[in-house]
């Protein structure tokens, strides 16, 4: 990336902003989609991320790389959306208990980048990913779906390398446990 | 965990191998610019309302109102106590008593 792009961005140059969007839109969208597991929410979130990049650029102190900064914004906003979804689901469950009817959101998420013959298994895996604790989820997604190194993930999450390694191990163990439970229930 | 379940679990765990990145709908920049332009044309009052609407700001405002109320109520109750105290002092110094019919009817000769 052109090293003076941040300077040009801070000066409000539209061409620089276009370069940023062109370069990072897939990364932002893919990360957002993997966390929120809803295409239309991921689309809105992607726009929100770039709006924030545009508006907050004057505060960007370049202590980290631009990509790290954009990843951080994306993860933070995606987790906010995910928490709101969780609250909505809980409210729906309470309504269901009192009013009857099926208010719970039960959609299966199909990531568009998964190979065709693996879609069914991937849908089950994404469901398990969704119920991971937040830090494990983020670490797992950034490594497995974004292909980032542990060092890069540590910078984005502002944790140590050892923490990222630990999060990965715990995430995989949790996923295996959940998948085992799922397959034992559904394929007796 | 039996062999079959184990196999299914490993199959699911490896289902995202070879996954490619999802891409957003085309013309994302156009949509972002449209939102940027609409944000910039919103007036001062909209932005002020948006600022006041933030939970932290609203909560801070409520706390401030309660504090001001508490200070005013506390100050006015101190003032009325001070007023009563002053009244007693004045009464004692100048031997001002409120006369009643009892006093008139029971005056000492």
mmCIF file of C-alpha atoms in Angstrom, chain A residues 14 18 25-27 29-30 33 43 47-48 50-51 54-55 71 111 113-114 118 121-122 125 145-146 176 179-180 183, chain B residues 1 5 8-25 28-29 31-33 35-36 39-40:
data_model
loop_
_atom_site.group_PDB
_atom_site.id
_atom_site.type_symbol
_atom_site.label_atom_id
_atom_site.label_comp_id
_atom_site.label_asym_id
_atom_site.label_seq_id
_atom_site.Cartn_x
_atom_site.Cartn_y
_atom_site.Cartn_z
ATOM 1 C CA UNK A 14 -11.540 10.942 -2.155
ATOM 2 C CA UNK A 18 -11.553 4.728 -2.686
ATOM 3 C CA UNK A 25 -13.780 -4.263 1.619
ATOM 4 C CA UNK A 26 -13.509 -8.030 1.207
ATOM 5 C CA UNK A 27 -11.557 -8.380 4.441
ATOM 6 C CA UNK A 29 -17.082 -8.007 4.901
ATOM 7 C CA UNK A 30 -15.718 -11.514 5.375
ATOM 8 C CA UNK A 33 -20.034 -12.006 8.042
ATOM 9 C CA UNK A 43 -23.295 -5.521 4.523
ATOM 10 C CA UNK A 47 -20.496 0.364 5.457
ATOM 11 C CA UNK A 48 -20.416 1.396 9.133
ATOM 12 C CA UNK A 50 -15.688 2.448 6.450
ATOM 13 C CA UNK A 51 -17.748 5.398 7.658
ATOM 14 C CA UNK A 54 -13.391 8.045 7.246
ATOM 15 C CA UNK A 55 -14.609 9.949 10.309
ATOM 16 C CA UNK A 71 -9.665 -5.136 11.760
ATOM 17 C CA UNK A 111 -20.970 -18.986 4.280
ATOM 18 C CA UNK A 113 -17.114 -19.121 0.367
ATOM 19 C CA UNK A 114 -17.488 -22.730 1.514
ATOM 20 C CA UNK A 118 -18.907 -29.161 2.455
ATOM 21 C CA UNK A 121 -20.980 -29.707 7.552
ATOM 22 C CA UNK A 122 -19.870 -26.069 7.483
ATOM 23 C CA UNK A 125 -19.620 -25.817 12.326
ATOM 24 C CA UNK A 145 -11.308 -17.682 7.975
ATOM 25 C CA UNK A 146 -9.036 -14.706 7.486
ATOM 26 C CA UNK A 176 -15.307 -30.469 19.122
ATOM 27 C CA UNK A 179 -20.128 -30.901 17.499
ATOM 28 C CA UNK A 180 -19.975 -34.187 19.353
ATOM 29 C CA UNK A 183 -24.076 -35.375 16.233
ATOM 30 C CA UNK B 1 -17.330 -40.782 21.466
ATOM 31 C CA UNK B 5 -19.466 -39.450 15.630
ATOM 32 C CA UNK B 8 -18.488 -36.550 11.627
ATOM 33 C CA UNK B 9 -16.875 -34.139 14.095
ATOM 34 C CA UNK B 10 -13.585 -34.158 12.193
ATOM 35 C CA UNK B 11 -15.454 -33.752 8.935
ATOM 36 C CA UNK B 12 -17.206 -30.648 10.289
ATOM 37 C CA UNK B 13 -13.968 -29.237 11.690
ATOM 38 C CA UNK B 14 -12.325 -29.530 8.279
ATOM 39 C CA UNK B 15 -15.336 -28.218 6.322
ATOM 40 C CA UNK B 16 -13.889 -24.693 6.183
ATOM 41 C CA UNK B 17 -10.647 -25.793 4.583
ATOM 42 C CA UNK B 18 -10.284 -24.171 1.209
ATOM 43 C CA UNK B 19 -12.872 -21.554 2.128
ATOM 44 C CA UNK B 20 -12.699 -18.394 0.077
ATOM 45 C CA UNK B 21 -13.489 -14.909 1.305
ATOM 46 C CA UNK B 22 -17.076 -13.719 1.009
ATOM 47 C CA UNK B 23 -17.365 -10.477 -0.964
ATOM 48 C CA UNK B 24 -19.881 -7.670 -0.479
ATOM 49 C CA UNK B 25 -22.444 -6.588 -3.042
ATOM 50 C CA UNK B 28 -20.103 -0.587 -1.936
ATOM 51 C CA UNK B 29 -18.233 2.703 -2.248
ATOM 52 C CA UNK B 31 -23.427 3.306 -0.877
ATOM 53 C CA UNK B 32 -20.813 4.504 1.617
ATOM 54 C CA UNK B 33 -20.516 7.867 -0.132
ATOM 55 C CA UNK B 35 -24.324 7.744 3.637
ATOM 56 C CA UNK B 36 -21.386 10.094 4.079
ATOM 57 C CA UNK B 39 -24.440 12.574 7.365
ATOM 58 C CA UNK B 40 -22.725 15.767 6.290
#
